[in-house]
mmCIF file of C-alpha atoms in Angstrom:
data_model
loop_
_atom_site.group_PDB
_atom_site.id
_atom_site.type_symbol
_atom_site.label_atom_id
_atom_site.label_comp_id
_atom_site.label_asym_id
_atom_site.label_seq_id
_atom_site.Cartn_x
_atom_site.Cartn_y
_atom_site.Cartn_z
ATOM 1 C CA MET A 132 0.000 0.000 0.000
ATOM 2 C CA ASP A 133 1.187 3.539 -0.668
ATOM 3 C CA ASP A 134 0.161 4.660 2.828
ATOM 4 C CA LEU A 135 2.825 3.568 5.317
ATOM 5 C CA GLY A 136 0.503 4.414 8.232
ATOM 6 C CA CYS A 137 2.715 7.035 9.819
ATOM 7 C CA GLY A 138 1.848 10.048 7.737
ATOM 8 C CA ARG A 139 4.195 8.929 4.998
ATOM 9 C CA ALA A 140 3.640 7.402 1.586
ATOM 10 C CA TRP A 141 5.823 4.837 -0.127
ATOM 11 C CA THR A 142 6.999 7.455 -2.596
ATOM 12 C CA ASP A 143 8.311 9.540 0.312
ATOM 13 C CA VAL A 144 10.876 6.912 1.243
ATOM 14 C CA HIS A 145 11.519 4.851 -1.860
ATOM 15 C CA ARG A 146 14.603 5.992 -3.831
ATOM 16 C CA VAL A 147 14.661 9.408 -2.120
ATOM 17 C CA LYS A 148 18.166 10.840 -2.018
ATOM 18 C CA GLY A 149 19.443 12.201 1.261
ATOM 19 C CA LEU A 150 16.808 10.396 3.326
ATOM 20 C CA ARG A 151 18.108 8.255 6.172
ATOM 21 C CA LEU A 152 15.845 5.456 7.461
ATOM 22 C CA ALA A 153 16.553 3.519 10.667
ATOM 23 C CA CYS A 154 15.315 0.187 12.055
ATOM 24 C CA PRO A 155 13.126 0.795 15.154
ATOM 25 C CA GLU A 156 14.562 -2.354 16.760
ATOM 26 C CA CYS A 157 18.332 -2.078 16.406
ATOM 27 C CA GLY A 158 18.735 1.466 15.029
ATOM 28 C CA GLY A 159 20.682 0.200 12.029
ATOM 29 C CA ARG A 160 20.279 1.857 8.642
ATOM 30 C CA VAL A 161 17.584 0.405 6.364
ATOM 31 C CA PHE A 162 16.476 1.056 2.783
ATOM 32 C CA ALA A 163 13.129 0.801 1.022
ATOM 33 C CA ARG A 164 13.126 -1.765 -1.757
ATOM 34 C CA SER A 165 10.643 -3.116 -4.249
ATOM 35 C CA PHE A 166 10.986 -5.583 -7.118
ATOM 36 C CA ARG A 167 8.458 -6.610 -9.683
ATOM 37 C CA HIS A 168 5.978 -9.123 -8.212
ATOM 38 C CA VAL A 169 7.727 -8.852 -4.814
ATOM 39 C CA VAL A 170 6.199 -7.171 -1.785
ATOM 40 C CA ARG A 171 7.569 -3.760 -0.834
ATOM 41 C CA HIS A 172 9.833 -4.016 2.155
ATOM 42 C CA PHE A 173 12.754 -2.523 4.084
ATOM 43 C CA TYR A 174 16.119 -4.227 4.352
ATOM 44 C CA HIS A 175 19.131 -3.640 6.590
ATOM 45 C CA GLN A 176 22.252 -2.212 5.087
ATOM 46 C CA ALA A 177 24.170 -4.647 7.294
ATOM 47 C CA ARG A 178 22.006 -7.434 8.681
ATOM 48 C CA PRO A 179 22.569 -7.684 12.428
ATOM 49 C CA LEU A 180 22.473 -11.040 14.204
ATOM 50 C CA ASP A 181 20.454 -9.917 17.220
ATOM 51 C CA CYS A 182 17.713 -7.819 15.577
ATOM 52 C CA GLU A 183 14.306 -9.450 15.702
ATOM 53 C CA LEU A 184 13.012 -7.384 12.785
ATOM 54 C CA ALA A 185 15.938 -8.315 10.589
ATOM 55 C CA ASN A 186 15.628 -12.008 11.392
ATOM 56 C CA GLU A 187 11.868 -12.480 11.462
ATOM 57 C CA SER A 188 10.332 -15.111 9.181
ATOM 58 C CA PRO A 189 8.488 -14.195 5.982
ATOM 59 C CA GLU A 190 5.253 -15.557 7.490
ATOM 60 C CA HIS A 191 5.609 -13.342 10.555
ATOM 61 C CA HIS A 192 6.389 -10.317 8.437
ATOM 62 C CA LEU A 193 3.493 -10.905 6.048
ATOM 63 C CA LEU A 194 1.049 -11.531 8.920
ATOM 64 C CA LYS A 195 2.068 -8.215 10.538
ATOM 65 C CA LEU A 196 1.498 -6.437 7.259
ATOM 66 C CA GLU A 197 -1.897 -8.100 6.875
ATOM 67 C CA LEU A 198 -2.929 -7.047 10.385
ATOM 68 C CA ALA A 199 -1.899 -3.464 9.696
ATOM 69 C CA VAL A 200 -3.729 -3.468 6.355
ATOM 70 C CA ALA A 201 -6.867 -4.887 8.006
ATOM 71 C CA ALA A 202 -6.824 -2.277 10.780
ATOM 72 C CA ARG A 203 -6.372 0.569 8.323
ATOM 73 C CA ALA A 204 -9.083 -0.840 6.048
ATOM 74 C CA ALA A 205 -11.403 -0.761 9.073
ATOM 75 C CA GLY A 206 -10.793 2.990 9.380
ATOM 76 C CA TRP A 207 -8.198 2.916 12.169
ATOM 77 C CA ARG A 208 -4.712 4.388 12.209
ATOM 78 C CA ALA A 209 -2.330 1.482 12.581
ATOM 79 C CA GLU A 210 1.450 1.510 13.034
ATOM 80 C CA LEU A 211 3.963 -1.350 13.083
ATOM 81 C CA GLU A 212 6.474 -1.931 15.885
ATOM 82 C CA VAL A 213 5.037 0.549 18.398
ATOM 83 C CA SER A 214 6.618 0.555 21.860
ATOM 84 C CA SER A 215 5.473 1.978 25.161
ATOM 85 C CA GLU A 216 7.308 4.892 26.685
ATOM 86 C CA ASP A 217 8.947 2.676 29.293
ATOM 87 C CA ARG A 218 9.691 -0.009 26.676
ATOM 88 C CA SER A 219 7.746 -2.567 28.710
ATOM 89 C CA TRP A 220 5.986 -3.741 25.537
ATOM 90 C CA ARG A 221 6.274 -3.422 21.810
ATOM 91 C CA ALA A 222 3.301 -4.221 19.580
ATOM 92 C CA ASP A 223 3.683 -5.761 16.144
ATOM 93 C CA VAL A 224 0.747 -3.581 15.088
ATOM 94 C CA MET A 225 -0.892 -0.883 17.207
ATOM 95 C CA ALA A 226 -4.317 0.560 16.380
ATOM 96 C CA PHE A 227 -4.876 4.098 17.689
ATOM 97 C CA ASP A 228 -8.241 5.596 18.694
ATOM 98 C CA GLU A 229 -9.727 8.896 17.550
ATOM 99 C CA HIS A 230 -7.704 10.718 20.238
ATOM 100 C CA ASP A 231 -4.501 9.172 18.854
ATOM 101 C CA ARG A 232 -4.055 6.997 21.917
ATOM 102 C CA PRO A 233 -2.915 3.336 21.707
ATOM 103 C CA SER A 234 -6.120 1.285 21.738
ATOM 104 C CA MET A 235 -5.411 -2.291 20.675
ATOM 105 C CA ALA A 236 -2.265 -4.257 19.966
ATOM 106 C CA LEU A 237 -2.396 -6.900 17.221
ATOM 107 C CA GLU A 238 0.329 -9.445 17.889
ATOM 108 C CA ALA A 239 1.497 -11.884 15.215
ATOM 109 C CA GLN A 240 2.670 -14.636 17.574
ATOM 110 C CA LEU A 241 4.207 -17.462 15.548
ATOM 111 C CA SER A 242 6.968 -18.456 17.950
ATOM 112 C CA SER A 243 6.392 -20.593 21.033
ATOM 113 C CA MET A 244 5.028 -18.990 24.207
ATOM 114 C CA THR A 245 3.704 -20.463 27.435
ATOM 115 C CA GLN A 246 0.286 -19.688 28.869
ATOM 116 C CA ASP A 247 1.896 -17.821 31.760
ATOM 117 C CA GLU A 248 3.939 -15.691 29.363
ATOM 118 C CA ALA A 249 0.865 -14.905 27.282
ATOM 119 C CA GLN A 250 -1.092 -13.862 30.362
ATOM 120 C CA MET A 251 1.795 -11.795 31.700
ATOM 121 C CA ARG A 252 2.227 -9.923 28.397
ATOM 122 C CA THR A 253 -1.536 -9.386 28.110
ATOM 123 C CA ASP A 254 -1.625 -7.980 31.653
ATOM 124 C CA ARG A 255 1.294 -5.709 30.792
ATOM 125 C CA TYR A 256 -0.731 -4.157 27.970
ATOM 126 C CA ALA A 257 -3.808 -3.904 30.219
ATOM 127 C CA ARG A 258 -1.909 -1.855 32.806
ATOM 128 C CA ASP A 259 -1.494 0.817 30.143
ATOM 129 C CA GLY A 260 -5.133 0.594 29.078
ATOM 130 C CA VAL A 261 -4.358 -1.259 25.862
ATOM 131 C CA ALA A 262 -6.316 -4.282 24.663
ATOM 132 C CA VAL A 263 -4.586 -7.046 22.712
ATOM 133 C CA CYS A 264 -5.430 -9.774 20.239
ATOM 134 C CA TRP A 265 -2.894 -12.546 19.672
ATOM 135 C CA VAL A 266 -2.839 -14.057 16.173
ATOM 136 C CA ALA A 267 -1.288 -17.451 15.400
ATOM 137 C CA LEU A 268 -1.107 -19.879 12.510
ATOM 138 C CA GLN A 269 -1.267 -23.062 14.606
ATOM 139 C CA ASP A 270 -3.104 -24.327 17.654
ATOM 140 C CA ARG A 271 -1.284 -23.014 20.713
ATOM 141 C CA PRO A 272 -2.011 -23.724 24.385
ATOM 142 C CA TRP A 273 -2.021 -20.014 25.224
ATOM 143 C CA GLU A 274 -4.940 -19.258 22.871
ATOM 144 C CA ARG A 275 -7.271 -20.760 25.520
ATOM 145 C CA VAL A 276 -6.363 -18.141 28.150
ATOM 146 C CA VAL A 277 -5.892 -14.881 26.210
ATOM 147 C CA PRO A 278 -7.909 -13.168 23.443
ATOM 148 C CA SER A 279 -6.665 -14.685 20.202
ATOM 149 C CA LEU A 280 -7.355 -15.679 16.599
ATOM 150 C CA ARG A 281 -6.016 -18.627 14.668
ATOM 151 C CA VAL A 282 -5.657 -17.862 10.957
ATOM 152 C CA ARG A 283 -4.818 -19.705 7.755
ATOM 153 C CA PHE A 284 -2.090 -18.497 5.416
ATOM 154 C CA PRO A 285 -3.290 -17.895 1.841
ATOM 155 C CA ASN A 286 -2.274 -20.816 -0.361
ATOM 156 C CA GLN A 287 -2.285 -18.927 -3.633
ATOM 157 C CA ARG A 288 -2.542 -15.475 -5.096
ATOM 158 C CA GLY A 289 -5.972 -13.912 -4.720
ATOM 159 C CA GLU A 290 -6.888 -15.777 -1.536
ATOM 160 C CA THR A 291 -7.404 -13.926 1.737
ATOM 161 C CA TRP A 292 -6.217 -14.639 5.233
ATOM 162 C CA THR A 293 -8.968 -16.631 6.960
ATOM 163 C CA VAL A 294 -9.835 -16.924 10.647
ATOM 164 C CA ARG A 295 -10.282 -20.589 11.579
ATOM 165 C CA HIS A 296 -10.614 -20.361 15.359
ATOM 166 C CA GLY A 297 -11.231 -17.722 18.001
ATOM 167 C CA LEU A 298 -14.583 -16.329 16.834
ATOM 168 C CA ALA A 299 -17.603 -18.225 18.140
ATOM 169 C CA ARG A 300 -21.361 -17.987 18.085
ATOM 170 C CA TYR A 301 -23.949 -19.508 20.382
ATOM 171 C CA THR A 302 -26.532 -21.772 18.760
ATOM 172 C CA TRP A 303 -29.738 -22.687 20.583
ATOM 173 C CA GLN A 304 -32.932 -23.453 18.689
ATOM 174 C CA PRO A 305 -35.629 -23.720 19.862
ATOM 175 C CA ARG A 306 -35.003 -21.846 23.061
ATOM 176 C CA THR A 307 -35.975 -24.528 25.553
ATOM 177 C CA LEU A 308 -33.835 -26.436 28.030
ATOM 178 C CA LYS A 309 -34.541 -29.651 26.135
ATOM 179 C CA ALA A 310 -32.969 -28.208 22.978
ATOM 180 C CA LYS A 311 -29.211 -28.585 22.626
ATOM 181 C CA ALA A 312 -27.105 -25.447 22.928
ATOM 182 C CA LYS A 313 -23.430 -25.017 22.133
ATOM 183 C CA TRP A 314 -20.677 -22.588 21.235
ATOM 184 C CA GLU A 315 -19.283 -23.202 17.754
ATOM 185 C CA HIS A 316 -16.324 -21.513 16.121
ATOM 186 C CA ILE A 317 -16.866 -19.800 12.786
ATOM 187 C CA THR A 318 -14.609 -18.952 9.858
ATOM 188 C CA CYS A 319 -14.403 -15.557 8.206
ATOM 189 C CA PRO A 320 -11.882 -13.288 6.448
ATOM 190 C CA LEU A 321 -9.249 -11.897 8.789
ATOM 191 C CA GLY A 322 -10.135 -8.358 7.710
ATOM 192 C CA ASP A 323 -13.744 -8.816 8.876
ATOM 193 C CA ALA A 324 -12.623 -10.215 12.224
ATOM 194 C CA ILE A 325 -10.209 -7.313 12.843
ATOM 195 C CA LYS A 326 -12.902 -4.770 11.952
ATOM 196 C CA TRP A 327 -15.439 -6.418 14.287
ATOM 197 C CA ILE A 328 -12.898 -6.465 17.109
ATOM 198 C CA LEU A 329 -11.740 -2.854 16.675
ATOM 199 C CA ASP A 330 -15.302 -1.553 16.253
ATOM 200 C CA GLY A 331 -16.473 -3.428 19.392
ATOM 201 C CA ARG A 332 -18.958 -5.586 17.516
ATOM 202 C CA VAL A 333 -17.369 -8.611 19.174
ATOM 203 C CA ARG A 334 -15.764 -8.784 22.579
ATOM 204 C CA VAL A 335 -13.816 -11.177 24.752
ATOM 205 C CA HIS A 336 -15.898 -13.936 26.311
ATOM 206 C CA THR A 337 -14.699 -16.425 28.921
ATOM 207 C CA GLY A 338 -16.481 -19.781 28.946
ATOM 208 C CA VAL A 339 -17.426 -21.757 32.025
ATOM 209 C CA ASN A 340 -14.277 -23.852 31.583
ATOM 210 C CA GLY A 341 -12.062 -20.747 31.458
ATOM 211 C CA THR A 342 -11.472 -20.795 27.694
ATOM 212 C CA VAL A 343 -11.373 -17.352 26.035
ATOM 213 C CA TRP A 344 -12.777 -16.449 22.631
ATOM 214 C CA TRP A 345 -14.366 -13.522 20.751
ATOM 215 C CA THR A 346 -18.131 -13.316 20.299
ATOM 216 C CA ALA A 347 -20.936 -10.825 19.730
ATOM 217 C CA PRO A 348 -22.875 -9.411 22.712
ATOM 218 C CA ALA A 349 -26.095 -10.923 21.327
ATOM 219 C CA TYR A 350 -24.605 -14.413 21.660
ATOM 220 C CA GLU A 351 -23.493 -13.659 25.203
ATOM 221 C CA ASP A 352 -27.010 -12.489 26.027
ATOM 222 C CA LEU A 353 -28.459 -15.672 24.544
ATOM 223 C CA ALA A 354 -26.062 -17.804 26.551
ATOM 224 C CA LEU A 355 -26.987 -15.803 29.651
ATOM 225 C CA VAL A 356 -30.691 -16.469 29.044
ATOM 226 C CA ARG A 357 -29.937 -20.181 28.796
ATOM 227 C CA ALA A 358 -27.785 -20.058 31.938
ATOM 228 C CA ARG A 359 -30.562 -18.293 33.857
ATOM 229 C CA MET A 360 -33.102 -20.862 32.693
ATOM 230 C CA GLU A 361 -30.766 -23.631 33.803
ATOM 231 C CA ALA A 362 -30.221 -21.876 37.132
ATOM 232 C CA ASP A 363 -33.982 -21.448 37.612
ATOM 233 C CA ALA A 364 -34.574 -25.091 36.713
ATOM 234 C CA GLU A 365 -31.804 -26.129 39.075
ATOM 235 C CA ALA A 366 -33.317 -23.962 41.814
ATOM 236 C CA VAL A 367 -36.715 -25.587 41.253
ATOM 237 C CA LYS A 368 -35.071 -29.003 41.333
ATOM 238 C CA ARG A 369 -33.172 -28.156 44.509
ATOM 239 C CA ALA A 370 -36.374 -26.868 46.104
ATOM 240 C CA ALA A 371 -38.210 -30.042 45.070
ATOM 241 C CA ASP A 372 -35.338 -32.167 46.359
ATOM 242 C CA ALA A 373 -35.328 -30.206 49.608
ATOM 243 C CA GLU A 374 -39.098 -30.637 49.933
ATOM 244 C CA ARG A 375 -38.766 -34.345 49.195
ATOM 245 C CA ARG A 376 -35.980 -34.667 51.764
ATOM 246 C CA ARG A 377 -38.079 -32.739 54.266
ATOM 247 C CA ARG A 378 -41.075 -34.966 53.555
ATOM 248 C CA ASP A 379 -38.933 -38.093 53.736
ATOM 249 C CA ALA A 380 -37.405 -36.896 56.979
ATOM 250 C CA LYS A 381 -40.873 -36.199 58.355
ATOM 251 C CA GLU A 382 -42.048 -39.645 57.274
ATOM 252 C CA ARG A 383 -38.946 -41.250 58.775
ATOM 253 C CA ALA A 384 -39.492 -39.322 61.998
ATOM 254 C CA ALA A 385 -43.143 -40.383 62.046
ATOM 255 C CA ALA A 386 -42.148 -43.985 61.343
ATOM 256 C CA ALA A 387 -39.504 -43.826 64.070
ATOM 257 C CA ALA A 388 -42.066 -42.353 66.465
ATOM 258 C CA GLN A 389 -44.520 -45.104 65.516
ATOM 259 C CA ARG A 390 -41.845 -47.762 66.033
ATOM 260 C CA ARG A 391 -41.046 -46.193 69.377
ATOM 261 C CA ARG A 392 -44.734 -46.210 70.343
ATOM 262 C CA ASP A 393 -45.056 -49.803 69.138
ATOM 263 C CA ALA A 394 -42.005 -50.766 71.142
ATOM 264 C CA GLU A 395 -43.376 -48.990 74.185
ATOM 265 C CA ARG A 396 -46.740 -50.679 73.674
ATOM 266 C CA ARG A 397 -45.066 -54.060 73.270
ATOM 267 C CA ALA A 398 -43.020 -53.365 76.372
ATOM 268 C CA LEU A 399 -46.192 -52.446 78.241
ATOM 269 C CA ASP A 400 -47.947 -55.501 76.848
ATOM 270 C CA ARG A 401 -45.007 -57.651 77.808
ATOM 271 C CA GLN A 402 -44.951 -56.086 81.227
ATOM 272 C CA ALA A 403 -48.674 -56.676 81.548
ATOM 273 C CA GLU A 404 -48.201 -60.242 80.379
ATOM 274 C CA LEU A 405 -45.409 -60.735 82.899
ATOM 275 C CA GLN A 406 -47.586 -59.224 85.599
ATOM 276 C CA GLU A 407 -50.477 -61.446 84.542
ATOM 277 C CA ALA A 408 -48.165 -64.452 84.453
ATOM 278 C CA GLN A 409 -46.800 -63.516 87.852
ATOM 279 C CA ALA A 410 -50.320 -63.092 89.173
ATOM 280 C CA GLU A 411 -51.304 -66.420 87.621
ATOM 281 C CA LEU A 412 -48.341 -68.129 89.248
ATOM 282 C CA GLN A 413 -49.248 -66.463 92.530
ATOM 283 C CA ARG A 414 -52.832 -67.661 92.096
ATOM 284 C CA LEU A 415 -51.623 -71.196 91.472
ATOM 285 C CA ALA A 416 -49.083 -71.225 94.309
ATOM 286 C CA ASP A 417 -51.208 -73.564 96.453
ATOM 287 C CA PHE A 418 -51.757 -75.869 93.475
ATOM 288 C CA PHE A 419 -47.990 -76.040 92.812
ATOM 289 C CA GLN A 420 -47.336 -76.775 96.464
ATOM 290 C CA HIS A 421 -50.075 -79.431 96.527
ATOM 291 C CA THR A 422 -48.914 -81.196 93.357
ATOM 292 C CA GLY A 423 -45.164 -80.595 93.604
ATOM 293 C CA ILE A 424 -45.030 -79.002 90.148
ATOM 294 C CA ASP A 425 -42.109 -76.608 89.549
ATOM 295 C CA PRO A 426 -43.530 -73.145 88.721
ATOM 296 C CA VAL A 427 -40.496 -72.512 86.455
ATOM 297 C CA MET A 428 -41.678 -75.311 84.150
ATOM 298 C CA TRP A 429 -45.298 -74.219 84.147
ATOM 299 C CA GLU A 430 -45.042 -72.052 81.021
ATOM 300 C CA THR A 431 -43.453 -74.916 79.062
ATOM 301 C CA PHE A 432 -46.135 -77.277 80.323
ATOM 302 C CA THR A 433 -48.814 -74.791 79.228
ATOM 303 C CA GLN A 434 -47.311 -74.527 75.736
ATOM 304 C CA MET A 435 -47.346 -78.325 75.456
ATOM 305 C CA VAL A 436 -51.023 -78.358 76.458
ATOM 306 C CA ARG A 437 -51.855 -75.841 73.724
ATOM 307 C CA SER A 438 -49.812 -77.758 71.176
ATOM 308 C CA ALA A 439 -51.304 -81.119 72.097
ATOM 309 C CA SER A 440 -54.901 -79.908 72.064
ATOM 310 C CA GLY A 441 -54.653 -77.521 69.153
ATOM 311 C CA LYS A 442 -56.936 -75.211 71.064
ATOM 312 C CA ALA A 443 -56.822 -72.022 73.055
ATOM 313 C CA ILE A 444 -56.817 -72.879 76.752
ATOM 314 C CA LEU A 445 -57.653 -71.137 79.971
ATOM 315 C CA TYR A 446 -56.933 -72.343 83.491
ATOM 316 C CA GLY A 447 -59.723 -72.245 86.012
ATOM 317 C CA ASP A 448 -59.530 -72.963 89.748
ATOM 318 C CA GLN A 449 -58.804 -76.106 91.679
ATOM 319 C CA SER A 450 -61.981 -78.167 91.849
ATOM 320 C CA THR A 451 -62.840 -80.274 94.890
ATOM 321 C CA SER A 452 -65.323 -82.231 92.807
ATOM 322 C CA HIS A 453 -62.464 -83.170 90.443
ATOM 323 C CA GLY A 454 -60.042 -84.391 93.061
ATOM 324 C CA GLY A 455 -58.529 -80.977 93.735
ATOM 325 C CA GLY A 456 -57.164 -80.855 90.173
ATOM 326 C CA LEU A 457 -56.786 -77.659 88.189
ATOM 327 C CA LEU A 458 -59.565 -77.216 85.651
ATOM 328 C CA VAL A 459 -58.547 -76.606 82.028
ATOM 329 C CA TYR A 460 -61.011 -74.916 79.696
ATOM 330 C CA ALA A 461 -60.492 -74.980 75.949
ATOM 331 C CA ARG A 462 -61.889 -73.341 72.860
ATOM 332 C CA PRO A 463 -60.926 -74.121 69.239
ATOM 333 C CA ARG A 464 -58.482 -71.481 68.020
ATOM 334 C CA TRP A 465 -60.276 -70.825 64.760
ATOM 335 C CA GLY A 466 -63.776 -71.790 65.866
ATOM 336 C CA ARG A 467 -66.614 -69.984 67.492
ATOM 337 C CA GLY A 468 -68.208 -70.477 70.896
ATOM 338 C CA GLY A 469 -67.007 -70.166 74.437
ATOM 339 C CA PHE A 470 -64.619 -72.163 76.539
ATOM 340 C CA GLY A 471 -65.616 -75.627 77.654
ATOM 341 C CA LEU A 472 -64.138 -77.936 80.273
ATOM 342 C CA ALA A 473 -61.545 -80.062 78.482
ATOM 343 C CA GLY A 474 -59.291 -81.488 81.165
ATOM 344 C CA VAL A 475 -57.981 -81.494 84.707
ATOM 345 C CA VAL A 476 -54.354 -81.131 85.761
ATOM 346 C CA CYS A 477 -53.065 -83.506 88.443
ATOM 347 C CA PRO A 478 -56.276 -84.541 90.260
ATOM 348 C CA ASP A 479 -55.989 -86.535 93.511
ATOM 349 C CA PRO A 480 -55.774 -90.216 92.447
ATOM 350 C CA GLY A 481 -57.962 -91.165 95.384
ATOM 351 C CA ALA A 482 -60.827 -89.088 94.090
ATOM 352 C CA LEU A 483 -61.117 -90.851 90.759
ATOM 353 C CA ALA A 484 -63.916 -93.305 91.656
ATOM 354 C CA GLU A 485 -66.115 -91.995 88.900
ATOM 355 C CA TRP A 486 -64.645 -89.967 86.075
ATOM 356 C CA PRO A 487 -66.103 -88.837 82.759
ATOM 357 C CA ALA A 488 -64.545 -91.060 80.120
ATOM 358 C CA GLU A 489 -63.710 -88.171 77.720
ATOM 359 C CA LEU A 490 -62.414 -85.742 80.340
ATOM 360 C CA THR A 491 -58.629 -85.780 79.883
ATOM 361 C CA ILE A 492 -56.312 -85.918 82.856
ATOM 362 C CA LEU A 493 -53.121 -83.883 82.307
ATOM 363 C CA VAL A 494 -49.968 -84.855 84.205
ATOM 364 C CA PRO A 495 -46.342 -83.586 83.909
ATOM 365 C CA SER A 496 -44.453 -86.847 84.334
ATOM 366 C CA GLN A 497 -44.502 -90.635 84.216
ATOM 367 C CA GLY A 498 -44.528 -90.635 88.043
ATOM 368 C CA TRP A 499 -47.885 -88.923 88.022
ATOM 369 C CA LEU A 500 -49.066 -91.398 85.368
ATOM 370 C CA SER A 501 -48.132 -94.275 87.674
ATOM 371 C CA ARG A 502 -50.004 -92.714 90.594
ATOM 372 C CA ILE A 503 -53.109 -92.261 88.458
ATOM 373 C CA GLN A 504 -52.810 -95.782 87.119
ATOM 374 C CA ALA A 505 -52.521 -97.266 90.635
ATOM 375 C CA THR A 506 -55.787 -95.754 91.828
ATOM 376 C CA ALA A 507 -57.863 -95.781 88.669
ATOM 377 C CA ARG A 508 -61.419 -97.067 89.275
ATOM 378 C CA SER A 509 -62.824 -96.234 85.874
ATOM 379 C CA PRO A 510 -61.492 -95.933 82.324
ATOM 380 C CA LEU A 511 -59.343 -92.839 82.051
ATOM 381 C CA LYS A 512 -57.738 -90.815 79.260
ATOM 382 C CA VAL A 513 -54.386 -89.425 80.390
ATOM 383 C CA ALA A 514 -52.007 -87.042 78.602
ATOM 384 C CA VAL A 515 -48.412 -87.098 79.872
ATOM 385 C CA LEU A 516 -46.787 -83.747 78.974
ATOM 386 C CA ASP A 517 -43.221 -83.760 80.304
ATOM 387 C CA PRO A 518 -41.772 -80.202 80.268
ATOM 388 C CA LEU A 519 -38.297 -81.449 81.181
ATOM 389 C CA ILE A 520 -37.787 -83.453 78.007
ATOM 390 C CA GLY A 521 -40.452 -81.748 75.840
ATOM 391 C CA ARG A 522 -42.215 -85.031 75.006
ATOM 392 C CA SER A 523 -45.938 -85.815 75.005
ATOM 393 C CA SER A 524 -47.698 -89.194 75.177
ATOM 394 C CA PHE A 525 -51.347 -90.176 75.410
ATOM 395 C CA VAL A 526 -52.655 -93.342 77.115
ATOM 396 C CA ARG A 527 -55.979 -94.868 78.108
ATOM 397 C CA LEU A 528 -56.119 -96.569 81.498
ATOM 398 C CA THR A 529 -58.532 -99.211 82.746
ATOM 399 C CA PRO A 530 -59.126 -99.930 86.464
ATOM 400 C CA VAL A 531 -56.436 -102.142 87.956
ATOM 401 C CA SER A 532 -59.064 -104.144 89.882
ATOM 402 C CA SER A 533 -60.548 -105.303 86.614
ATOM 403 C CA GLY A 534 -57.357 -107.137 85.797
ATOM 404 C CA ALA A 535 -57.195 -105.495 82.376
ATOM 405 C CA PRO A 536 -53.852 -104.057 81.328
ATOM 406 C CA VAL A 537 -53.110 -100.465 80.586
ATOM 407 C CA SER A 538 -54.093 -99.747 77.011
ATOM 408 C CA PRO A 539 -51.948 -97.015 75.555
ATOM 409 C CA ASN A 540 -53.552 -95.139 72.698
ATOM 410 C CA GLY A 541 -50.298 -94.948 70.899
ATOM 411 C CA PRO A 542 -48.410 -93.971 72.784
ATOM 412 C CA ASP A 543 -48.580 -90.898 70.540
ATOM 413 C CA GLU A 544 -45.288 -89.123 71.224
ATOM 414 C CA ALA A 545 -44.480 -85.630 70.107
#
């Protein structure tokens, strides 16, 4: 381009006698040169070994020129190799605002650089109120943490520099949480990207994962709407989860309270049962003393009576008309009707002159069976329920005076 960007035209410096041009990097003398079909450029009279400008690659040089051309085409004054007053930074290309103040540095960064270095250099520009956009040809780790563009070098004459990465748009259609939403990078001419950046049509956006890219405010607003919808949905979900946890906790507390009440009721029932059992044992104390039955074994004996009869039983009182034995009333467990006299526990053998044939005599041992057998005066049905060994047997006795032998009905042992 004829305009060199510093108030000078190419004709002002090319083949002008008496004009001395100096390299802004090393101060060495340079000359303007142009050949047919070759880009206009400056060359050192004596190429120094330590001058970055003299030793930069053709790609780096051409990218700087393209950035300057793009900035100027966007209507901005752009200069190459602009340094700060304290020399803390030097921009490949600096775009100046309408007040002629440094506004944005465009850095052609083709050499290696760490993420920390990129952030440090970006912060250095920011301290002087200067924004920066780093431009590379390849994927670099630092492009994720600082504002950057990745471009493609033109392959042939007539092609333009193209942005491949660094500009993104947010896609979300339709605008519901069920619809997929994503950031996707777009391609465009480098000149368009530089114009959008300098004019503020795109700005730096930092994603949730910390990655930095350029995007339009409208896309940021759309992403914000989606984020708010997600936050609202998450808040509703958290509230529902909290309500469910509160309800579950209330139900668990109620269940625990019910279990506690049930346990207390069972404890009271058990206590009542123990008191009733104790009262029953106290009531039967004379019977135990009269018959010699061990009260400790009485519960086992009672269980054997229930098991042998298959009926619900209830103890009455000692009956003088039944030889002082303890009356046993029974009722079928699953039947209807009241209790009926079903047996007598340990009646006095001497009082067995006449005995109903179907009224069962219940005894706790073979010794009691022998005593009953020795004094039997009528046919008897006897159940021997031994709580010591847990065995039951059932026999039918005939009077000894009749000379007939004992006729066991079994014995049916359990």
